[in-house]
Amino acid sequence: MTKSITKTLAMLSTSACVAMGATAGFAETWDMPMAYSATNFHSAVGAEFASCVTAGTGGDLEIVTHPGGSLFAGAEIKRAIQTGQVNIGERLLSGHQNENALFGFDSIPFLATSFDDSERLWEAAKGPLTDLLAEQNLHLLYAVPWPAQGLYFDREINSVAEMEGIKFRSYNNATARLAELSGMLPVQIEAAEISQAFATGVAESMVSSGSTGYDRQVWESLSHFYEVDAWLPRNYVLVNLDAWNGLSAETQNVMNGCSVVAEYAGDWRSIQYTDFTLNELAANGMTVGPAGEGLTAELREFGVIMTNEWLEATGDQGQAIVDAFHASSN
Ligand code: PCA
């Protein structure tokens, strides 16, 4: 990895010189909508990526990030890029599982539960996902995992039976299905809106990372975080394919180089952020720790059900991803 980063940086500086040496063409600005708060590590990585491209192209292509859902809300970002309302943006693709089940490969409970697993699963899925996105007029640049997903509640929970009837904030089909299997009542809410949803009692629980709980200060309404390590969903930075094809080879090179750096930095930040945010949840009064054995065993059963459902929905393509993931651990 270090070697490829060094190569990338060398490539970037070459491209930057080429771009700066070129006779100034028309400088272009691309707005980049992002759904999560400005202080979130994904948004920080996006801002670094934007500066990298702006500097690397000698200002020929300036990218301006708009975090916190300020330009488009999370659910609208993919369509905005596809239709060319913006040329670039970041989106949690599992939010579009209803369009194509393949988008949910990173949200299958207990398939890939660590950063290493997540990396291997991503390697297995990258090809098919890139092809699927290209069919939708989207070019995939890079993807960064969230820390592992755990369960938040406003009370102590030791079994699935105790979850009956709890209002559960979901962020994609998989999280809604998990709620359904455990007898909770799912309500889909963007991360930007959850502080208010918890404060007003619209939701009393969710599955997410320590990162989102920290960003949204959920300790104001919730009391428990159970480290379940259920899966690590990813955010994806996508470009409108026509806009991508319209870029010069030099600019594409710079963007590819900046993407490699962003993916590497994003992984690193996500790993660092895991302990930091869990400590912050505890420091702000929440009970933070692993789920009990009974609850964990029950949740793992849901994992088996949901893995089978996903394989049924995706057929040979899904099976090939899961097989390649398992094969890569040998
Ligand atoms: N935070 C995002 C997605 C996964 C995560 O950790 C959210 O809760 O919306």
Coordinates of C-alpha atoms and ligand atoms in Angstrom, one line a residue, residues 36 92 146 149 169 171 191 208-209 212 233, ligand 1:
Y36 CA -22.9 13.8 6.6
L92 CA -24.2 5.5 1.1
W146 CA -17.9 3.5 8.3
Q149 CA -22.3 -1.0 13.3
R169 CA -34.4 4.6 13.0
Y171 CA -31.0 4.1 7.0
A191 CA -28.3 11.0 9.7
S208 CA -25.1 2.8 13.4
S209 CA -21.4 3.4 14.2
T212 CA -22.7 8.9 13.8
P233 CA -21.3 0.0 5.2
Ligands
PCA1 N1 -23.6 6.1 9.9 C1 -24.5 6.3 8.8 C2 -24.4 5.1 8.0 C3 -23.6 4.1 8.8 C4 -23.1 4.9 9.9 O1 -22.3 4.4 10.7 C5 -25.8 6.6 9.3 O2 -26.2 6.2 10.5 O3 -26.6 7.2 8.6

